[in-house]
Amino acid sequence: MQQRRGQLLFAGHRRGRAGIVVLLAVMLVVIGAPAPMTASTSGYWVSASFPAAGTSRFEPSLAVSPSGTTLYVSHSVIGSPGNVTVHDASTGAVHETIPGAMGTRGVVLSADGSRLYVANSGQTGRPRNPGTASTIQVVETRTNTVTASIETDRGVSHLVLSPDGGTLYAPAYQGNSVTFIDTASNAITAKVALPGYPGRAAVSPDGKTLYIADEASPSIFVVSVEERRVVETFGTGLGTFCSSLWSLALNPSGTELYMTGCAVPESVNPDAVVILDTVTRSRQAVPLAGHAIGIAFSPDASTAFVSVNGAYGHIAAINTATKSVSATFPAGQLPGGLVVSRDGSTLFIVHAGSAVSRVALTGDARQAFTDVPANAQFFHEISWLSNSGISTGYPDGSFRPLDSIQRDAMAAFLFRKAGSPAWFVPPAVSPFRDLGPGDMFYKEITWLAGQGITTGYEDGTFRPRTPVSREAMAAFLNRYATSVNRAPVYTAPATAPFSDVRPGDPFHREVSWAAAAGISTGYPDGTFRPGAPVSREAMAAFLYRLTNPDKPMPQ
């Protein structure tokens, strides 16, 4: 028994099922499968997750095309030029990589989507080699080629376009200025000195006023576009201990400025959004359960979506009429910049490290598989699995949710979840004696072994068609989290969370971790049933919870 449990580390999908397997799977769903994901009160949920396609030393940024079909994500590399990856917004697939310059950060699209502007701050991320002047690249999106490079004062990290698209504004943190650039000629038409260190900016709908956040104090510089000078500097009321503002966003009418940073007046608590009336300068705070970062409005301005870091990453939906949080939903670790598609159907989130999540705002997404209808118990999780490219199902269009997940398919799921790493070259000689280079999922299984997620069985086999047990599932996901996601190493508690998994058992630590992480709550009778097989629909739920946790990853 001990040997069997110690060896059950992986699984895939069985091509058929006998009656006894169906009966067992049904029983597991009824009494022991994880409860289905509960959508927020407004029905929001993460419908797809795409792993990072590059490295980001600085805060990444993203933009979405007017059609909502293409994403542009910035990546910065310490001491080296960064880049911008161009993604299919539906599948996450990378179409192109646009070379950047030093300190690639902010990206913004022209209204028609024909030009992408990329801010390169010039910062290297190395104190002894501080960098160069900032460069703003102009990219022609039809061919994704850089057509112009505009040198500005150093430290440009964020960009904003005038409402008519005729002027690009580039605040320069180290240059203590904001540069005006004519987008027709790419010529610099003005530089306005600022009494501080400018960062984020927003422009009024009439194009007459710029609001620029100071990154060294909780202050706002108000710049007259016509006069090309600072006409006002006012404090935000965010507290004497607040050193900077994270984001600024004007509502579509320009009457309210939403700000994130140290947001509760006269405190060091950043767990709120401050809303400032641009006419009266009156303020109010909307408390949040974590550190508010990015802001994006729905097209009708009825909702402001705010990314929140704290105990766990989530999105808060703020009702802009009542100034209250109407819904929250998990969004994965360290959500940052936000953008809503022009038609209002989708919210895109870029995370620290440049991973991207997609949130359906107007529906529950399409039915991905013929045997998983919208009223299915795990419809959301299985749809997410398909939308994220982790599962393609069977050739007949089915998912077979009650089948046991087996080792070869499990390897494929985890490989795809990691973004199907292109750098990995499978070995010419298999590490397992029952697996050859020509076998299905050979690349995925050997990647799993290379990451230390599996060592196989003691007899040197992998046994690709053996079902994954629940304890093996916990081991898989724990090793994936620490190896791929760099999650902290977990220390098992002295008291086990389940009556049938005791300290000293082979997978006590991993099973306890799965419980602490909210990935599995076990069965109503207090058991975990470590040797029971995991169904494919339950694995979809487990993977979803690993990616979009509703509680912090345990230490």
XYZ file of C-alpha atoms in Angstrom:
555
model
C 0.000 0.000 0.000
C 2.756 2.406 0.932
C 4.615 1.645 -2.299
C 1.487 2.103 -4.403
C 0.710 5.448 -2.826
C 4.284 6.615 -3.134
C 4.333 5.804 -6.828
C 1.017 7.368 -7.902
C 2.295 10.742 -9.032
C 0.809 11.374 -12.487
C -2.051 10.750 -14.909
C -3.749 11.334 -18.274
C -7.106 10.371 -19.832
C -8.426 6.880 -20.551
C -9.817 6.425 -24.060
C -12.806 4.362 -22.879
C -14.660 3.634 -19.675
C -16.231 0.542 -18.205
C -19.476 0.603 -16.281
C -17.745 0.293 -12.929
C -15.558 3.309 -13.688
C -18.619 5.375 -14.613
C -20.364 4.361 -11.400
C -17.308 5.272 -9.305
C -16.920 8.611 -11.059
C -20.581 9.470 -10.485
C -20.223 8.602 -6.819
C -17.164 10.840 -6.530
C -19.006 13.748 -8.128
C -21.949 13.347 -5.783
C -20.050 12.992 -2.515
C -16.476 14.053 -2.989
C -15.655 16.176 -6.040
C -14.830 19.814 -5.388
C -17.790 22.150 -5.237
C -18.316 24.142 -8.456
C -16.954 27.656 -8.705
C -19.356 30.306 -7.442
C -19.568 33.338 -9.708
C -19.738 36.781 -8.158
C -23.091 38.469 -7.595
C -22.655 40.199 -10.946
C -21.610 37.024 -12.750
C -17.957 37.929 -13.387
C -15.414 35.153 -13.728
C -11.984 34.613 -15.298
C -12.775 32.867 -18.571
C -9.166 32.370 -19.745
C -5.613 32.646 -18.411
C -2.470 32.968 -20.535
C 1.047 32.542 -19.101
C 3.675 35.239 -19.525
C 5.302 35.339 -22.952
C 8.316 37.283 -21.706
C 10.056 38.679 -18.643
C 9.035 41.882 -16.906
C 11.364 43.587 -14.454
C 9.135 46.667 -14.300
C 5.366 46.889 -14.130
C 3.999 45.537 -17.445
C 1.339 47.262 -19.499
C -1.186 46.098 -22.072
C -3.433 47.469 -24.800
C -6.251 45.863 -26.783
C -7.161 46.544 -30.412
C -10.487 48.283 -31.198
C -11.896 44.978 -32.423
C -10.909 43.261 -29.180
C -9.063 40.539 -31.056
C -5.424 41.520 -30.447
C -3.451 42.222 -27.271
C -0.148 44.070 -26.899
C 1.844 43.266 -23.736
C 5.086 44.962 -22.670
C 8.078 43.123 -21.202
C 11.228 44.560 -19.643
C 14.492 42.757 -18.980
C 17.123 43.849 -16.463
C 20.050 45.439 -18.269
C 18.764 44.545 -21.743
C 16.271 45.895 -24.268
C 12.696 44.740 -23.711
C 9.944 43.988 -26.184
C 6.211 43.915 -26.810
C 4.426 40.671 -27.629
C 1.377 40.642 -29.895
C -1.245 38.078 -28.866
C -4.440 36.599 -30.189
C -6.896 37.779 -27.528
C -8.940 34.606 -27.861
C -6.223 31.960 -27.585
C -3.305 33.891 -26.089
C -1.065 32.742 -28.950
C 1.860 35.069 -29.705
C 1.760 36.339 -33.298
C 4.726 38.701 -33.228
C 7.422 40.066 -30.923
C 8.239 43.753 -31.418
C 11.768 44.675 -30.238
C 11.755 47.411 -27.625
C 14.497 49.512 -26.080
C 15.832 49.818 -22.534
C 13.076 49.782 -19.901
C 10.096 48.873 -22.103
C 6.944 49.688 -20.140
C 3.881 51.651 -21.230
C 1.910 50.899 -24.406
C -1.009 52.841 -25.867
C -2.929 52.425 -29.155
C -4.304 55.076 -31.476
C -8.111 55.179 -31.629
C -8.216 53.334 -34.950
C -5.633 50.802 -33.785
C -3.255 51.527 -36.648
C -0.385 52.779 -34.441
C 1.043 51.514 -31.179
C 3.163 53.817 -29.034
C 5.711 52.153 -26.745
C 7.391 53.928 -23.833
C 10.955 52.845 -23.096
C 12.070 54.515 -19.866
C 15.786 53.969 -20.480
C 16.107 52.413 -17.006
C 18.175 49.233 -16.790
C 17.121 48.066 -13.353
C 20.778 48.109 -12.271
C 21.834 50.866 -9.830
C 25.390 51.010 -11.181
C 24.198 51.313 -14.755
C 21.182 53.637 -14.542
C 20.504 53.698 -18.297
C 19.935 56.052 -21.186
C 17.445 58.602 -22.458
C 13.854 57.527 -22.947
C 12.719 56.408 -26.375
C 9.137 56.321 -27.612
C 8.669 53.875 -30.467
C 5.938 54.251 -33.057
C 4.758 50.876 -34.329
C 2.681 50.350 -37.478
C 0.345 47.574 -36.314
C -0.497 46.185 -39.761
C 3.058 44.880 -40.051
C 4.125 45.290 -36.389
C 7.210 47.220 -37.438
C 8.786 50.213 -35.701
C 8.480 53.197 -38.052
C 9.899 55.915 -35.780
C 11.798 56.386 -32.503
C 11.392 59.632 -30.580
C 13.961 60.512 -27.916
C 12.622 62.370 -24.877
C 13.624 63.236 -21.343
C 14.620 60.235 -19.294
C 12.167 58.162 -17.281
C 9.095 57.992 -19.562
C 7.113 54.964 -18.426
C 3.495 55.840 -19.238
C 1.834 57.501 -22.210
C -1.555 59.059 -22.893
C -3.152 60.269 -26.141
C -5.323 63.347 -26.562
C -9.007 62.584 -27.331
C -8.556 63.550 -30.984
C -5.393 61.458 -31.252
C -3.356 64.410 -32.439
C -1.020 64.675 -29.446
C 0.865 62.120 -27.413
C 1.789 63.106 -23.865
C 4.887 61.560 -22.256
C 5.530 62.317 -18.555
C 9.233 61.867 -17.713
C 9.930 60.862 -14.122
C 13.638 61.683 -14.167
C 13.233 64.606 -16.537
C 10.661 66.348 -14.296
C 8.651 67.189 -17.382
C 5.897 66.166 -19.747
C 6.630 66.103 -23.479
C 4.009 66.972 -26.134
C 4.419 65.027 -29.400
C 2.527 65.692 -32.629
C 1.388 62.253 -33.835
C 1.148 63.286 -37.505
C 4.825 64.283 -37.733
C 6.239 62.519 -34.619
C 7.785 65.887 -33.740
C 8.158 67.219 -30.211
C 6.106 70.406 -29.995
C 6.572 71.318 -26.327
C 8.071 70.318 -22.993
C 6.430 71.464 -19.781
C 8.521 71.467 -16.611
C 6.855 69.930 -13.569
C 7.649 70.535 -9.884
C 8.023 66.854 -9.080
C 8.381 63.371 -10.521
C 5.560 62.688 -13.002
C 4.171 59.220 -13.557
C 0.625 58.300 -14.555
C -1.473 60.799 -16.494
C -5.040 61.320 -17.686
C -6.479 63.830 -20.129
C -9.915 65.467 -19.958
C -12.501 64.525 -22.638
C -12.329 68.037 -24.137
C -8.550 67.701 -24.446
C -7.846 70.891 -22.524
C -6.485 69.548 -19.245
C -3.845 67.031 -18.230
C -3.831 65.472 -14.770
C -0.408 64.048 -13.888
C 0.397 62.081 -10.745
C 3.544 62.802 -8.769
C 5.403 59.549 -8.051
C 7.181 61.078 -5.046
C 4.178 62.520 -3.200
C 0.392 62.161 -3.177
C -0.077 65.203 -5.415
C -1.611 65.966 -8.792
C -0.207 68.445 -11.329
C -2.864 70.111 -13.459
C -1.481 71.175 -16.847
C -3.279 73.494 -19.256
C -2.776 72.023 -22.725
C -3.403 75.352 -24.449
C -1.146 77.362 -22.147
C 1.403 74.534 -21.854
C 2.056 75.161 -18.200
C 1.155 73.889 -14.753
C -1.866 75.871 -13.588
C -2.442 74.058 -10.300
C -0.883 71.537 -7.951
C -3.148 70.048 -5.345
C -2.839 67.389 -2.706
C -5.005 64.347 -2.992
C -5.709 63.998 0.705
C -4.153 60.568 0.652
C -2.085 61.085 3.765
C 1.324 62.388 4.719
C 2.842 58.904 4.658
C 1.743 58.150 1.082
C 4.741 58.448 -1.212
C 3.138 57.922 -4.623
C 0.040 57.259 -6.700
C -0.376 53.974 -8.554
C -2.992 54.914 -11.122
C -5.183 57.729 -12.398
C -8.304 57.290 -14.481
C -10.907 59.858 -15.526
C -14.469 58.700 -15.958
C -15.696 59.144 -19.565
C -17.419 62.453 -18.765
C -14.305 63.847 -17.088
C -16.158 64.817 -13.930
C -14.423 62.363 -11.606
C -10.821 61.304 -11.231
C -10.258 57.847 -9.725
C -6.927 57.380 -7.950
C -5.146 54.445 -6.350
C -2.205 54.600 -3.991
C -2.146 55.348 -0.277
C -5.805 56.073 -0.329
C -7.327 56.568 3.126
C -6.884 60.198 4.239
C -4.118 60.789 6.754
C -3.125 57.136 7.043
C -0.692 54.680 5.525
C -3.510 52.340 4.470
C -3.627 51.955 0.659
C -6.729 49.763 0.763
C -9.131 52.109 -1.012
C -9.818 54.033 -4.185
C -10.136 57.797 -3.853
C -12.606 59.566 -6.159
C -12.026 63.269 -6.742
C -14.599 65.659 -8.188
C -12.668 67.567 -10.857
C -14.790 70.703 -10.362
C -15.216 70.995 -6.610
C -12.077 68.993 -5.652
C -14.147 67.133 -3.064
C -13.044 63.554 -2.359
C -14.427 60.287 -1.116
C -12.834 56.908 -0.528
C -14.179 53.461 -1.440
C -12.624 50.890 0.922
C -11.176 47.718 -0.610
C -9.827 44.462 0.816
C -6.251 44.939 -0.388
C -3.930 47.310 -2.235
C -5.679 48.986 -5.166
C -3.548 49.112 -8.334
C -5.121 49.436 -11.810
C -8.403 51.062 -12.896
C -10.575 50.650 -16.001
C -14.118 51.835 -16.749
C -16.877 50.029 -18.582
C -17.849 51.888 -21.777
C -21.092 53.098 -20.207
C -19.141 54.320 -17.146
C -21.476 52.449 -14.793
C -18.655 50.307 -13.385
C -15.029 50.941 -12.463
C -12.966 47.768 -12.300
C -10.025 47.910 -9.879
C -7.247 45.345 -9.548
C -6.447 44.602 -5.926
C -3.343 42.999 -4.441
C -3.319 41.901 -0.865
C -4.125 38.618 0.825
C -5.009 37.343 -2.640
C -5.349 38.899 -6.075
C -8.836 39.916 -7.078
C -10.894 42.464 -9.009
C -13.345 44.826 -7.331
C -16.233 46.140 -9.407
C -17.271 49.598 -8.154
C -20.722 50.950 -8.895
C -19.893 54.495 -10.008
C -23.345 55.818 -9.063
C -23.375 54.556 -5.473
C -19.575 54.615 -5.010
C -19.669 51.131 -3.506
C -18.219 47.723 -4.374
C -20.883 45.708 -6.174
C -18.816 42.528 -6.718
C -15.409 40.986 -6.206
C -13.926 37.929 -7.879
C -10.542 36.138 -7.789
C -8.168 37.040 -10.610
C -4.904 35.232 -9.851
C -1.703 36.477 -8.323
C -0.635 40.136 -8.474
C -3.129 41.621 -10.950
C -2.027 45.014 -12.269
C -3.021 46.933 -15.393
C -6.564 46.661 -16.718
C -8.241 47.411 -20.037
C -11.847 46.897 -21.165
C -12.590 46.051 -24.790
C -14.330 48.779 -26.737
C -17.591 46.823 -26.953
C -17.556 46.273 -23.192
C -17.664 42.492 -23.459
C -14.259 41.682 -21.997
C -11.879 42.817 -19.274
C -8.191 42.030 -19.749
C -5.776 41.926 -16.806
C -1.983 41.946 -16.968
C -0.271 40.478 -13.925
C 3.171 41.163 -12.499
C 5.431 39.083 -14.729
C 3.187 39.749 -17.767
C 0.737 36.854 -17.541
C -2.711 37.832 -18.848
C -6.239 36.958 -17.708
C -9.457 37.451 -19.643
C -12.763 38.125 -17.892
C -16.131 37.737 -19.607
C -18.245 40.775 -18.671
C -21.371 40.065 -20.709
C -21.753 36.275 -20.673
C -20.455 32.910 -19.583
C -18.561 32.230 -22.841
C -19.387 29.612 -25.425
C -20.053 25.942 -24.788
C -16.630 24.445 -25.404
C -17.595 20.755 -25.478
C -20.702 18.892 -26.621
C -21.105 17.064 -23.308
C -20.600 20.117 -21.026
C -23.710 22.319 -21.331
C -24.079 25.664 -19.598
C -25.949 24.089 -16.681
C -23.207 21.509 -16.044
C -21.749 21.469 -12.533
C -18.275 22.571 -13.650
C -19.164 24.506 -16.803
C -17.131 27.593 -15.823
C -14.001 25.681 -14.906
C -14.097 23.417 -17.973
C -14.761 26.424 -20.239
C -11.756 28.147 -18.665
C -9.659 25.035 -19.308
C -10.626 25.150 -23.001
C -10.375 28.945 -23.398
C -6.899 28.885 -21.862
C -5.709 26.257 -24.337
C -5.072 23.699 -21.595
C -7.529 21.124 -22.922
C -8.680 20.498 -26.484
C -10.959 17.614 -25.538
C -11.555 14.592 -27.757
C -11.830 14.461 -31.573
C -15.596 13.975 -31.334
C -15.973 17.328 -29.561
C -16.535 15.871 -26.106
C -14.707 16.450 -22.845
C -15.886 13.302 -20.992
C -16.007 15.053 -17.637
C -16.583 11.906 -15.549
C -13.638 9.963 -16.962
C -10.605 9.665 -14.729
C -7.713 11.937 -15.615
C -4.673 9.856 -16.445
C -0.963 10.515 -16.243
C -0.274 11.342 -19.888
C -3.148 13.849 -20.096
C -2.144 15.355 -16.756
C 1.314 15.983 -18.136
C -0.248 17.617 -21.202
C -2.513 19.824 -19.061
C 0.367 21.102 -16.954
C 2.654 21.601 -19.957
C -0.001 23.689 -21.708
C -0.806 25.580 -18.534
C 2.850 26.610 -18.412
C 2.456 28.017 -21.931
C 3.832 25.009 -23.852
C 7.408 26.252 -23.324
C 9.047 26.560 -26.741
C 12.523 26.414 -25.194
C 12.045 22.826 -24.079
C 13.584 20.190 -26.339
C 12.611 16.634 -25.380
C 15.524 14.278 -24.756
C 16.546 11.781 -27.424
C 16.566 9.046 -24.786
C 13.453 8.646 -22.648
C 13.818 8.853 -18.866
C 11.149 6.145 -18.554
C 11.396 2.606 -19.912
C 7.708 2.425 -20.944
C 7.808 5.700 -22.878
C 9.481 6.330 -26.228
C 10.121 9.469 -28.320
C 7.316 8.537 -30.699
C 4.675 8.084 -28.016
C 1.785 10.458 -27.480
C 2.639 13.250 -25.023
C 6.318 12.283 -24.957
C 7.388 15.928 -24.972
C 4.924 16.881 -22.257
C 5.845 13.971 -19.985
C 9.585 14.531 -20.304
C 9.067 18.252 -19.602
C 7.241 17.246 -16.437
C 10.185 15.093 -15.435
C 12.654 17.851 -16.299
C 10.809 20.284 -14.005
C 11.019 17.864 -11.091
C 7.235 17.468 -11.021
C 7.579 13.715 -11.544
C 10.177 11.044 -11.016
C 7.974 8.201 -12.224
C 7.733 4.817 -10.542
C 10.421 2.968 -8.666
C 10.733 0.407 -11.482
C 11.641 3.147 -13.994
C 8.225 3.339 -15.671
C 5.855 6.243 -16.145
C 2.633 4.256 -16.809
C 0.930 6.929 -18.902
C -2.563 5.392 -18.756
C -2.816 4.994 -14.982
C -5.420 7.296 -13.310
C -4.220 10.102 -11.084
C -5.233 9.661 -7.449
C -6.320 12.563 -5.291
C -3.084 12.483 -3.298
C -1.087 12.445 -6.544
C -3.115 15.428 -7.747
C -2.050 17.319 -4.636
C 1.597 16.371 -5.291
C 1.365 17.421 -8.947
C -0.063 20.837 -8.214
C 2.181 21.518 -5.243
C 5.298 20.713 -7.286
C 4.003 22.738 -10.236
C 3.331 25.714 -7.942
C 6.819 25.650 -6.435
C 8.696 24.771 -9.646
C 6.857 26.882 -12.235
C 5.011 29.522 -10.201
C 7.817 29.927 -7.642
C 5.360 29.525 -4.780
C 6.888 29.334 -1.294
C 7.801 25.919 0.079
C 5.002 24.810 2.367
C 5.538 23.394 5.839
C 3.005 20.741 6.794
C 0.975 21.361 9.949
C 1.263 19.088 12.955
C -2.461 18.375 12.731
C -3.776 16.983 9.461
C -6.822 18.710 7.897
C -8.395 15.327 7.005
C -9.114 12.283 9.139
C -7.620 9.827 6.634
C -4.351 11.694 5.878
C -2.108 11.643 8.920
C 1.303 13.196 9.606
C 3.898 10.780 8.303
C 1.775 9.604 5.386
C 3.542 9.891 1.989
C 1.615 12.952 0.795
C 0.576 14.545 4.076
C 2.386 17.807 3.258
C 1.026 18.082 -0.290
C -2.545 17.232 0.701
C -2.399 19.721 3.588
C -1.100 22.344 1.140
C -4.009 21.677 -1.248
C -6.430 22.224 1.614
C -4.673 25.373 2.843
C -4.606 26.794 -0.699
C -8.338 26.250 -1.148
C -7.755 23.826 -4.010
C -9.583 20.967 -2.284
C -11.932 20.970 0.690
C -12.254 17.188 0.884
C -15.483 15.294 1.538
C -18.377 16.166 3.849
C -17.368 13.399 6.258
C -13.981 15.029 6.852
C -11.987 12.623 4.682
C -9.775 13.305 1.683
C -9.772 9.754 0.207
C -6.221 9.992 -1.078
C -6.300 6.879 -3.253
C -9.514 7.746 -5.120
C -9.133 8.682 -8.806
C -9.691 12.272 -9.967
C -12.266 12.957 -12.679
C -11.478 15.259 -15.586
C -14.065 17.814 -14.477
C -12.645 17.842 -10.947
C -9.154 18.384 -12.342
C -10.472 21.390 -14.284
C -11.708 22.821 -10.987
C -8.438 22.076 -9.192
C -6.376 23.770 -11.934
C -8.691 26.771 -11.976
C -8.304 27.223 -8.245
C -4.531 26.970 -8.529
C -4.541 29.735 -11.151
C -7.213 31.992 -9.655
C -7.098 31.371 -5.906
C -9.781 32.870 -3.671
C -7.364 32.851 -0.760
C -3.595 33.379 -0.419
C -1.187 30.625 -1.367
C -0.079 29.096 1.962
C 3.424 29.546 3.317
